[in-house]
Short mmCIF file of C-alpha atoms in Angstrom, two decimals:
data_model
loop_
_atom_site.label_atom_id
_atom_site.label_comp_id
_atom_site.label_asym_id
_atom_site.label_seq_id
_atom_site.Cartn_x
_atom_site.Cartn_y
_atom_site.Cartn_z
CA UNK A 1 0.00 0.00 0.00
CA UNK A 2 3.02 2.35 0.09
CA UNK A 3 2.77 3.18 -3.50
CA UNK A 4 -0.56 4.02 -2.83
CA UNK A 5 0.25 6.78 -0.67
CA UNK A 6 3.41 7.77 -2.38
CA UNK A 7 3.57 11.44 -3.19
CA UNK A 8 0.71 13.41 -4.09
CA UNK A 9 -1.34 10.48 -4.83
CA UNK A 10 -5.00 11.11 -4.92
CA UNK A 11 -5.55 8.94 -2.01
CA UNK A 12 -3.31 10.21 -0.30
CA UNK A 13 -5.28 13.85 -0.98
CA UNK A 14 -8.77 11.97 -0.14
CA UNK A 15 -7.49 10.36 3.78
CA UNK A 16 -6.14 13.38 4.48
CA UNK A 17 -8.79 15.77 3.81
CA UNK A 18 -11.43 12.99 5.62
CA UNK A 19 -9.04 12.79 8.83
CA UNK A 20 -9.26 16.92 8.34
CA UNK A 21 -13.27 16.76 8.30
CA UNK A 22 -13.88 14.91 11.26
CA UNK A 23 -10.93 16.65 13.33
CA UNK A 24 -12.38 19.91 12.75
CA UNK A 25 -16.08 18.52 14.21
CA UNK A 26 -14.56 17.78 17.06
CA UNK A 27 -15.57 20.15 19.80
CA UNK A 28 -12.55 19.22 22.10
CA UNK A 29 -9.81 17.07 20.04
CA UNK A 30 -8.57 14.28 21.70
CA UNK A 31 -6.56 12.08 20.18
CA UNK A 32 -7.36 9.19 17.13
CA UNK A 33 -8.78 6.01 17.21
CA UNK A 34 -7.01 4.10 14.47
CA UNK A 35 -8.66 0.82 13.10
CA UNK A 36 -6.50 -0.87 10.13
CA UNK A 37 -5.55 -4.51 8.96
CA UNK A 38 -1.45 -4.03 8.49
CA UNK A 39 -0.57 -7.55 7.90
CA UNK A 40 -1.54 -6.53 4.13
CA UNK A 41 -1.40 -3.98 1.89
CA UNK A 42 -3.37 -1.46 4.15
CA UNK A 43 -0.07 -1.46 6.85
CA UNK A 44 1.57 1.35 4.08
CA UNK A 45 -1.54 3.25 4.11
CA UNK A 46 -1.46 3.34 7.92
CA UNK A 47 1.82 4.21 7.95
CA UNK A 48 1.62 7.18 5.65
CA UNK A 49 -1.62 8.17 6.96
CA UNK A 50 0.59 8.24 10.60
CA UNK A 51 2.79 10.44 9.35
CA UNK A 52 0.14 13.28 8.17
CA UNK A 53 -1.70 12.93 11.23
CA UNK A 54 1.61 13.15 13.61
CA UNK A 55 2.95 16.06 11.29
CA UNK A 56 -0.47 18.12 11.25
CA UNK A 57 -1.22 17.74 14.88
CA UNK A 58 1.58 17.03 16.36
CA UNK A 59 2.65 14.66 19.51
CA UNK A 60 0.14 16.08 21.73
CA UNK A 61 -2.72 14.51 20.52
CA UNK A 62 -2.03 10.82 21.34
CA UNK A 63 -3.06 7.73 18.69
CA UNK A 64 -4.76 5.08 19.34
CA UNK A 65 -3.75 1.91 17.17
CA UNK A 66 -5.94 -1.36 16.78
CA UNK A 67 -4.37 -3.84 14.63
CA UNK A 68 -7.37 -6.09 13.20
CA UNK A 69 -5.80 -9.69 12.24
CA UNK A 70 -8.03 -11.48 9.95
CA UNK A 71 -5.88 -14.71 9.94
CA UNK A 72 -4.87 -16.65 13.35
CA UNK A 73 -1.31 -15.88 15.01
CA UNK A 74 -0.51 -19.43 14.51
CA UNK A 75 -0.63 -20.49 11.19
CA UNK A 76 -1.61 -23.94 10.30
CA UNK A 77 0.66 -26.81 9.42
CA UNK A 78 -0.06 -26.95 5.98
CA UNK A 79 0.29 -22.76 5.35
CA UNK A 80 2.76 -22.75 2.02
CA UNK A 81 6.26 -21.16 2.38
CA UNK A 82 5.10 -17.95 0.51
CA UNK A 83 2.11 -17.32 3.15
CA UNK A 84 4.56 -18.13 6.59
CA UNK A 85 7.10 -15.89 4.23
CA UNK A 86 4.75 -13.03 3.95
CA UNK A 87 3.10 -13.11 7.04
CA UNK A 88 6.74 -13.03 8.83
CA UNK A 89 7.32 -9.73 6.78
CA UNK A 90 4.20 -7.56 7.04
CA UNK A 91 4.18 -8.51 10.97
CA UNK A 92 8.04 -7.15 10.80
CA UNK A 93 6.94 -4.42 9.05
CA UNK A 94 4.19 -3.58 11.08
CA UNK A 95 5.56 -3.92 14.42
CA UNK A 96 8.97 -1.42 13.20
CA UNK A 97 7.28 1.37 11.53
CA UNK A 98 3.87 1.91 13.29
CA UNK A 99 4.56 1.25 16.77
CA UNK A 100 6.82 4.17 16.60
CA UNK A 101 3.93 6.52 15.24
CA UNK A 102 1.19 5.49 17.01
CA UNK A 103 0.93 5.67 20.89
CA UNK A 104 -0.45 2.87 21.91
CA UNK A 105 -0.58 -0.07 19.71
CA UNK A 106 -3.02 -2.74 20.15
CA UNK A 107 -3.25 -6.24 18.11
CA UNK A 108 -6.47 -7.80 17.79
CA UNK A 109 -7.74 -11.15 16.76
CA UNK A 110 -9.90 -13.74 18.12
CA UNK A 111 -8.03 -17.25 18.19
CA UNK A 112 -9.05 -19.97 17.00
CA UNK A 113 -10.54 -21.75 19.79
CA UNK A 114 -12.33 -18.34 20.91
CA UNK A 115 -15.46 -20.86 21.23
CA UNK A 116 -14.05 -22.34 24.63
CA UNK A 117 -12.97 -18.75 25.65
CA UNK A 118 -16.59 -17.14 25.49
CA UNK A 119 -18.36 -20.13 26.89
CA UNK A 120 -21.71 -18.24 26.90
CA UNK A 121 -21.46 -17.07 22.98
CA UNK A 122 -21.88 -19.47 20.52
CA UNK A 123 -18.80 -18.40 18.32
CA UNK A 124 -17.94 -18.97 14.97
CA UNK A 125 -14.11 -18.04 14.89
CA UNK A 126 -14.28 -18.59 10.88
CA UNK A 127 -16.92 -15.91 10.44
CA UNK A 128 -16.21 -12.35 9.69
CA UNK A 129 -19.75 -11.72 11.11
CA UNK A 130 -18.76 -12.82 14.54
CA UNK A 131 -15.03 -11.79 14.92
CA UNK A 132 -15.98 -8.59 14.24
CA UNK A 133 -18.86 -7.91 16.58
CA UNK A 134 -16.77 -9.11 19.32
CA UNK A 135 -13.74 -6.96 18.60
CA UNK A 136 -15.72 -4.03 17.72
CA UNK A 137 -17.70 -4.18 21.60
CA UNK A 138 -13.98 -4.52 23.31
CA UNK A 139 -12.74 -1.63 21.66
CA UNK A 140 -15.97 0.50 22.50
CA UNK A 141 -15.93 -0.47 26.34
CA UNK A 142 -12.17 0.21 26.36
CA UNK A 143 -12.64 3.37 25.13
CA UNK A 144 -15.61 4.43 26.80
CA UNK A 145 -14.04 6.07 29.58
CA UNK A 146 -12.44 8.81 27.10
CA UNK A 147 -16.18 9.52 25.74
CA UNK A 148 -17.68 9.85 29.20
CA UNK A 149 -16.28 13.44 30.80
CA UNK A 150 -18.77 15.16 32.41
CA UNK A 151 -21.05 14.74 34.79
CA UNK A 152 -23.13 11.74 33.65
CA UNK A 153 -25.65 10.61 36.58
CA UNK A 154 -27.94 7.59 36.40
CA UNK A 155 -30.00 5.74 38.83
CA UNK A 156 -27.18 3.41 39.60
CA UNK A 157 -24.99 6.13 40.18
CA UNK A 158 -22.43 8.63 38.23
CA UNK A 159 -19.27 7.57 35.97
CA UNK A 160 -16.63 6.04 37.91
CA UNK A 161 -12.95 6.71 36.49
CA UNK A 162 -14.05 8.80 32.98
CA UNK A 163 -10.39 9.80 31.59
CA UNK A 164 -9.27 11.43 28.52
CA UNK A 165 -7.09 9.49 25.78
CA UNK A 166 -3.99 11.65 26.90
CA UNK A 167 -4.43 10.07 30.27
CA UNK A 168 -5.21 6.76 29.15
CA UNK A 169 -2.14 6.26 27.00
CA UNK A 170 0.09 8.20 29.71
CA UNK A 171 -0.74 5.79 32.17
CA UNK A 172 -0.80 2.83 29.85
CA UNK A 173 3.01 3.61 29.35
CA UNK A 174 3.42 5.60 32.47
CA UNK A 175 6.52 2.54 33.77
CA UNK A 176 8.62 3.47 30.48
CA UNK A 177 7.89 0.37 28.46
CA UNK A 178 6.72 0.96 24.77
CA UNK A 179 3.39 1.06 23.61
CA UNK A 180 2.51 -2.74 23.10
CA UNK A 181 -0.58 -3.21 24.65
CA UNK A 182 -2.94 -6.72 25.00
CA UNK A 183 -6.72 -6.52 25.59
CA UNK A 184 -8.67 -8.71 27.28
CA UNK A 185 -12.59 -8.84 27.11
CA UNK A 186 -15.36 -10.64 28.96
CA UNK A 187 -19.11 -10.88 27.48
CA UNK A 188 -21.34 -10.86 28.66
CA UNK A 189 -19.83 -10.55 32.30
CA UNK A 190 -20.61 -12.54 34.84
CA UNK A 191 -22.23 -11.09 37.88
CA UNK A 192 -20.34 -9.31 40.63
CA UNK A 193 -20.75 -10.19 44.37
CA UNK A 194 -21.74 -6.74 45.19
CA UNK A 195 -22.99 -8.12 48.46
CA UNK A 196 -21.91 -5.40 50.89
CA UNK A 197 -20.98 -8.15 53.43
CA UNK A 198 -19.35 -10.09 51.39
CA UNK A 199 -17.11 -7.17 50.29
CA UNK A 200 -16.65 -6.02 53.80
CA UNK A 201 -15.31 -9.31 54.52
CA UNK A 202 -12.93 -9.22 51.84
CA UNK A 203 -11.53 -5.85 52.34
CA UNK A 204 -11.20 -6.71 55.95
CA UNK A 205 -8.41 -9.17 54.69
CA UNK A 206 -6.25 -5.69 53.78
CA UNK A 207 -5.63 -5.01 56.87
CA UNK A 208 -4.10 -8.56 58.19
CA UNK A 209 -0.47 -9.32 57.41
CA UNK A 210 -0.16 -10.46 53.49
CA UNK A 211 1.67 -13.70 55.00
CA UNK A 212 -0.22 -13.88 58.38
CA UNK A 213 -1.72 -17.94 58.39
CA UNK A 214 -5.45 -16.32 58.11
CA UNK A 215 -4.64 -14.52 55.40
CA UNK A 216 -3.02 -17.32 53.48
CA UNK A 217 -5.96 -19.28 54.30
CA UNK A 218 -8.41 -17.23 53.14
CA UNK A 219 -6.29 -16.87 49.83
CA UNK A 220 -6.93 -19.22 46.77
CA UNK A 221 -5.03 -21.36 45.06
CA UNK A 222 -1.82 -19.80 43.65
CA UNK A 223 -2.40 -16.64 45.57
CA UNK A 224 0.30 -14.89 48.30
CA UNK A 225 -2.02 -12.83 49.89
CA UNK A 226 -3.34 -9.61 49.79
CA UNK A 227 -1.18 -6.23 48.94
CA UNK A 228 -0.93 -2.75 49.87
CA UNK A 229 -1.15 0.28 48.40
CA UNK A 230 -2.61 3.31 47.39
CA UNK A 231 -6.56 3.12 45.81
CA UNK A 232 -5.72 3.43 42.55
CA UNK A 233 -3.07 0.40 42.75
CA UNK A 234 -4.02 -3.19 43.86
CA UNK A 235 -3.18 -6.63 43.71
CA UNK A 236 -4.75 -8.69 41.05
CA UNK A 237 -5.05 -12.10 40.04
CA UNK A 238 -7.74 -14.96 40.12
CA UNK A 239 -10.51 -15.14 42.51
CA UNK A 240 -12.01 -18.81 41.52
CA UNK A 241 -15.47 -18.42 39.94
CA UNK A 242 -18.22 -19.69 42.30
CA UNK A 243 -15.49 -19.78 45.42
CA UNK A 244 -17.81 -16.82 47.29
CA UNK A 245 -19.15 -19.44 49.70
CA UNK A 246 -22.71 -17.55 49.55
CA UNK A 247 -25.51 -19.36 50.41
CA UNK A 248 -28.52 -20.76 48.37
CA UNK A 249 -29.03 -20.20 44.69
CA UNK A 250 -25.95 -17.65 45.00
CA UNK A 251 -23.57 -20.75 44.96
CA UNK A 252 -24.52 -22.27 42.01
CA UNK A 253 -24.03 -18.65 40.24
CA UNK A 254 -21.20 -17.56 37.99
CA UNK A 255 -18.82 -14.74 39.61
CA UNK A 256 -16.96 -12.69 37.81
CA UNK A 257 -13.18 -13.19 37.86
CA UNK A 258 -10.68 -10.03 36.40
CA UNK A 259 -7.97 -13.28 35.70
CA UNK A 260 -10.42 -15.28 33.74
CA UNK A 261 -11.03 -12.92 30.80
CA UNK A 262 -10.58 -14.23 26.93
CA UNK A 263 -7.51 -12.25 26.10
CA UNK A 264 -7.91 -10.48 22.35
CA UNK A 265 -3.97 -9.95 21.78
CA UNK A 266 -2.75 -12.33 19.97
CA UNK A 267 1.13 -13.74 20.90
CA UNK A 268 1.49 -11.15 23.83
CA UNK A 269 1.56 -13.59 26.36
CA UNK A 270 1.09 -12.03 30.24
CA UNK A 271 1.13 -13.45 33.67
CA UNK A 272 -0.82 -11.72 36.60
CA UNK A 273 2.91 -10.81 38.62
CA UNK A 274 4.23 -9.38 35.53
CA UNK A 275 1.95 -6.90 34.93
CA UNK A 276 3.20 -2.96 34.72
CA UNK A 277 -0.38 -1.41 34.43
CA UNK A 278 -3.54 -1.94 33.69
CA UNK A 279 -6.80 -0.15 33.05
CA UNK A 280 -10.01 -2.46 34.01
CA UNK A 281 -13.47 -0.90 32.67
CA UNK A 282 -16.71 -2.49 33.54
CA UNK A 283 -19.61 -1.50 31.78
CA UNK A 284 -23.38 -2.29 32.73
CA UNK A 285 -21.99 -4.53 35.89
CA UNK A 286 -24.75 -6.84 37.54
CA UNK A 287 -25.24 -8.33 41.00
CA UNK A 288 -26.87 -11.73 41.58
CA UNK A 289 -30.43 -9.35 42.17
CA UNK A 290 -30.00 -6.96 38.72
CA UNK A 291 -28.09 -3.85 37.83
CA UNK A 292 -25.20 -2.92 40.75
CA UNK A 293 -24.59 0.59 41.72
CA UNK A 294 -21.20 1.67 40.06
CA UNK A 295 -19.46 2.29 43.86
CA UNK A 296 -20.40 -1.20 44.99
CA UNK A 297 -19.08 -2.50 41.60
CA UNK A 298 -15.49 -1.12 42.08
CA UNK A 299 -15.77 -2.41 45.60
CA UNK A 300 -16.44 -5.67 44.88
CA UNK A 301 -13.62 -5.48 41.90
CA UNK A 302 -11.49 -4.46 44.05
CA UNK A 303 -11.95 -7.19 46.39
CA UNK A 304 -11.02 -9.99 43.54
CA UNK A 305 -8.42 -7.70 43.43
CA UNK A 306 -7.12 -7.83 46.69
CA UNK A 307 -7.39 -11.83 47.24
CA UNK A 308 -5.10 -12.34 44.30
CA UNK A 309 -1.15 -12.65 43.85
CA UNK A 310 1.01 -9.78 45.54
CA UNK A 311 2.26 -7.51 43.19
CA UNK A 312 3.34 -3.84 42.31
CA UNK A 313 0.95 -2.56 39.76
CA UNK A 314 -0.93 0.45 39.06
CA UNK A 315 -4.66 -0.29 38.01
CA UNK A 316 -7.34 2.45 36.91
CA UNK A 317 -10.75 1.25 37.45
CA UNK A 318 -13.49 3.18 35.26
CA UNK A 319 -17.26 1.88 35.91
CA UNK A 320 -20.17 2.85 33.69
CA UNK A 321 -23.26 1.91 34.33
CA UNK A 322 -24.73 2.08 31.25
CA UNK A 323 -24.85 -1.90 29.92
CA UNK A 324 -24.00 -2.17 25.50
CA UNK A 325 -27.42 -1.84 23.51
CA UNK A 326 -27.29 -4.87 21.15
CA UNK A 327 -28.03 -3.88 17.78
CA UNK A 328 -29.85 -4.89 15.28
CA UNK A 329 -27.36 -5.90 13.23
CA UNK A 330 -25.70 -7.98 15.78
CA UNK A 331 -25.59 -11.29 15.25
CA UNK A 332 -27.06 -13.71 17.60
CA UNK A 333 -24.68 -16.36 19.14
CA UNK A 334 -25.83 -16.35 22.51
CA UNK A 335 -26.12 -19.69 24.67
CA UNK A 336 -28.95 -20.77 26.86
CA UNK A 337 -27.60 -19.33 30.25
CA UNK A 338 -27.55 -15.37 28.53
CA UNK A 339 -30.89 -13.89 29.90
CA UNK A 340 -32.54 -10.90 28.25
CA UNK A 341 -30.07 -8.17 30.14
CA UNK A 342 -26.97 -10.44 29.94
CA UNK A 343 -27.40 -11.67 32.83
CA UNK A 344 -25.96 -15.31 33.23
CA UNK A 345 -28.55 -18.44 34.92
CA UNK A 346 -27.46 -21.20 36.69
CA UNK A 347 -27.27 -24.32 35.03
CA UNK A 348 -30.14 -25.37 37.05
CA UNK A 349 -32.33 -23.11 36.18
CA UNK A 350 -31.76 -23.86 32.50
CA UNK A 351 -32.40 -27.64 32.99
CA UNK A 352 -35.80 -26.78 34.63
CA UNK A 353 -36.85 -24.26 31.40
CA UNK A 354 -35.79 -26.93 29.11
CA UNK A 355 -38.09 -29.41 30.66
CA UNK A 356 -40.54 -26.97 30.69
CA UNK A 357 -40.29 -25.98 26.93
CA UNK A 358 -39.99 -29.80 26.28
CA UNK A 359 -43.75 -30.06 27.66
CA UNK A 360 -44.97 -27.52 25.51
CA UNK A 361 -45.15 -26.65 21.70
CA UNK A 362 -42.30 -26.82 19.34
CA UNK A 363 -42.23 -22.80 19.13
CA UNK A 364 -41.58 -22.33 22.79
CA UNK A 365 -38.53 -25.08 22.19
CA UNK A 366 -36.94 -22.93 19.52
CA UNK A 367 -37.57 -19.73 21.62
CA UNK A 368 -35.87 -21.20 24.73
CA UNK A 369 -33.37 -22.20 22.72
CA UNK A 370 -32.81 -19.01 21.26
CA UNK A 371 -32.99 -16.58 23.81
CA UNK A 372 -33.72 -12.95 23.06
CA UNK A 373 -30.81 -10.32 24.42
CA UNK A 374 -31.49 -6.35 24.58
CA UNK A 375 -27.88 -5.12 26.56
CA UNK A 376 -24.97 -7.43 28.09
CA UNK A 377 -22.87 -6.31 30.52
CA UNK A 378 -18.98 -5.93 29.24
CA UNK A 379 -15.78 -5.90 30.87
CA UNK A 380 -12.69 -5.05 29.27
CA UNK A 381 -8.70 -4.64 30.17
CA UNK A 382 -6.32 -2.97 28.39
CA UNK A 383 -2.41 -3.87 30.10
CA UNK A 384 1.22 -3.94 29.24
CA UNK A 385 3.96 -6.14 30.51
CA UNK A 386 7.84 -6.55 30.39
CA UNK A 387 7.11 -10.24 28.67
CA UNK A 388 6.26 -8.73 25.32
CA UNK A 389 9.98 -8.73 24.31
CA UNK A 390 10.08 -12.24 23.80
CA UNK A 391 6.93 -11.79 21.33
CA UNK A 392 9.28 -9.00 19.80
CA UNK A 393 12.19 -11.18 19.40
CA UNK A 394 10.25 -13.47 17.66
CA UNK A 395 8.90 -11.39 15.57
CA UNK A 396 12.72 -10.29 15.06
CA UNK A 397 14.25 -13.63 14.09
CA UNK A 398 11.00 -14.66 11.95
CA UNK A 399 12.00 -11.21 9.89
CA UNK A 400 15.72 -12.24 9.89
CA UNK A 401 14.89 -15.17 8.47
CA UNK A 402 12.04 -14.47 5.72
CA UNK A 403 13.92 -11.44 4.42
CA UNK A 404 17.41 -13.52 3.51
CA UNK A 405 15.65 -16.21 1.53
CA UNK A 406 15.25 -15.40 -1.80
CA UNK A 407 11.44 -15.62 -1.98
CA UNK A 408 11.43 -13.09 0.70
CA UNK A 409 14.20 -10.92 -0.95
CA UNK A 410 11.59 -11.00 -4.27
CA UNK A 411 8.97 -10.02 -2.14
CA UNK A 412 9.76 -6.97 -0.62
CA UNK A 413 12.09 -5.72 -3.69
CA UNK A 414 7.82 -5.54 -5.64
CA UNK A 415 7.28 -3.98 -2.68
CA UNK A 416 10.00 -1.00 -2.99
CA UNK A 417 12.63 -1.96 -0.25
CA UNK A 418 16.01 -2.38 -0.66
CA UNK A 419 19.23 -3.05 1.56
CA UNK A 420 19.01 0.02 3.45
CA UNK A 421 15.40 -0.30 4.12
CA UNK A 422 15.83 -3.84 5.86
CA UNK A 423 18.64 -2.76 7.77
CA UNK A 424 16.56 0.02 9.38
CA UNK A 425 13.35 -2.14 9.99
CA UNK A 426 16.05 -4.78 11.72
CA UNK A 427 17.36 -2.17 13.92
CA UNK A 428 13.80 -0.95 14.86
CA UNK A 429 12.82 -4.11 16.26
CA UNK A 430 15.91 -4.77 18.51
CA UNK A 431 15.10 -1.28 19.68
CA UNK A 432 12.18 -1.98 20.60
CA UNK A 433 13.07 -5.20 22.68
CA UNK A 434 16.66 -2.90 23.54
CA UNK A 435 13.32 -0.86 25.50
CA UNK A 436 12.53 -4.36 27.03
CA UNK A 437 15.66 -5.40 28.46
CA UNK A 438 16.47 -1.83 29.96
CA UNK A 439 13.25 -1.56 31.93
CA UNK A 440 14.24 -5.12 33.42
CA UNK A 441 17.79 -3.64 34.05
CA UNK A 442 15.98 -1.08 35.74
CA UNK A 443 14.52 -3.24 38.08
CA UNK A 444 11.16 -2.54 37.07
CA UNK A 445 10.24 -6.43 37.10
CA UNK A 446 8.84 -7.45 40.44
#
């Protein structure tokens, strides 16, 4: 797509003057929300269309970068030598030239098994139509809090945590590491235990010694105990879905868990400890008895929070309490358990409507099988970590090796680079992980 853009093309002319357009509509300008496919030919076009934007407005107005992938990060055994060739080179690409002009920079595609990762959706990872639904809501949750300033009251309560896109990508990248960012999404999400005992109990654990016996008791598998702080920096990790203990129908529920979310990023592997920061925003949240007010939803969040591993991480928690409107247009893959706000039912309950619907005509069958949803509840989180190097290096020695074989060599000479232009996109990449390895010198890992 660089020769596309090259010059005074006419598309070149025709972005430019529609980025113009809707920056000058803006009341209060931002920042950009970039959505692009640059494993193909678009990548040039973003790059170019980078550039204008970063030399008409500057670094002040941050950019937000979602890379779409339309093909898995793995490919399959039987992908030919020219497909693993190319794919090795427009990730190289990619990864050099717009993670230095963008921001933040944030892959997206749904793996392959996404079906046992959104156990409540029935998921088609092969169809467009699906994919793109469920990228499209974790992008507009994890943005949300940048559309909400102002005061914005509703009966369960005003906007918790609304920031601006200059103060999400400044604390995104506020430790020094690059821009390389992983998502991770939940829909619908589960309920919260906004049960003001139950979170009373669990904040209680704060104050005990992290490696006092009751604390270590009262901490799940895997976890050291609870951590200190300041409020806008806790602990995370897993909480156990369905470990609350509550009594009667509550136990059979679905909790929600900030550990157990499907992660959207694909190759940017990240474990809870290693975590630099984090921005958690729950949308619509839900208690076992409907809608939750947006202070006892942070509570509760922070309570998984706190009965996780020990770590030094800042978190921003944002909490709207307005739930997603499902479109029209949205397709419907939702399984038996997703009630008509999102709301998840017990298995139970769904054997005792299925008997039910079994007694009665073949309509009401198909209906309970096909339940009806207006709004889900979302959660989204957006994080960075010092383990993205190694997905850097790899990405590094994949390039290394595509571009000296002489398919590869072919390939990006139609494509308009020569032996300077591989030299520079090799010594981008080990600058990037050069970024890596100094934050760990730095003693940033903990």
């Amino acid at each position: 797509g660089s020769e596309v853009m090259a010059g005074g093309s006419e598309t070149r002319e025709v972005l430019s003057d529609r980025v113009r357009l809707l920056a000058e509509a803006c009341d209060s300008l931002q920042g950009f929300q970039v959505l692009s496919e640059d494993q193909g030919g678009y990548g040039g076009i973003t790059q170019h269309l980078l550039e204008e934007i970063k030399q008409e407005y500057g670094t002040g107005r941050p950019t937000l970068l979602f890379s779409l992938r339309t093909q898995p990060h793995t490919l399959p055994a039987d992908a030919t030598p020219a497909v693993r060739t190319r794919t090795a080179i427009n990730e190289a690409l990619s990864l050099s030239s717009l993670m230095e002009l963008s921001s933040i920079y944030v892959p997206l595609s749904l793996p392959a098994l996404s079906s046992s990762l959104f156990p409540h959706l029935k998921l088609n990872s092969r169809s467009l139509f699906h994919t793109s639904a469920v990228i499209a809501a974790a992008m507009d949750c994890v943005t949300l809090p940048s559309r909400m300033a102002g005061n914005v009251s509703t009966p369960c309560g005003p906007v918790i945590g609304d920031m601006s896109l200059h103060s999400l990508t400044s604390f995104i990248k506020g430790r020094g590491l690059p821009g390389l960012a992983s998502l991770y999404m939940a829909m619908p999400m589960p309920a919260l235990q906004c049960d003001m005992h139950q979170v009373a109990h669990a904040q209680d654990a704060r104050a005990k010694h992290p490696h006092s016996k009751a604390s270590s008791a009262a901490a799940p598998d895997g976890a050291t105990g609870p951590a200190t702080g300041r409020s806008s920096s806790a602990a995370a990790g897993g909480t156990g879905a369905g470990s609350s203990g509550a009594e009667g129908a509550e136990s059979d529920m679905e909790w929600f868990d900030p550990w157990t979310m499907s992660q959207l990023s694909p190759g940017l592997v990240t474990q809870p400890k290693d975590v630099m920061a984090e921005v958690i925003t729950l949308r619509g949240t839900r208690s076992s008895t409907g809608p939750a007010y947006c202070s006892a939803a942070l509570a509760a969040l922070d309570a998984a929070l706190v009965r996780g591993p020990r770590r030094l991480c800042p978190v921003h928690r944002a909490c709207v309490p307005l739930p997603m409107l499902v479109p029209l247009p949205f397709p419907h893959f939702w399984g038996p358990r997703v009630g008509l706000h999102g709301d998840i039912s017990s298995p139970e309950s769904i054997n005792i409507g299925a008997a039910g619907a079994a007694g009665g005509s073949a309509g009401q069958a198909q209906q309970a099988q096909e339940p009806e949803v207006l709004s889900l509840p979302v959660a989204t989180k957006l994080c960075v970590a010092p383990g993205y190097r190694v997905h850097v290096e790899q990405v590094t020695q994949k390039w290394k090796t595509a571009y000296t074989t002489a398919m590869g060599r072919s390939m990006l000479e139609s494509w308009g680079y020569q032996g300077d232009d591989l030299g520079a996109v090799t010594e981008g990449l080990m600058a990037i992980a050069g970024e890596y390895a100094q934050d760990s010198d730095d003693g940033l890992d903990v």
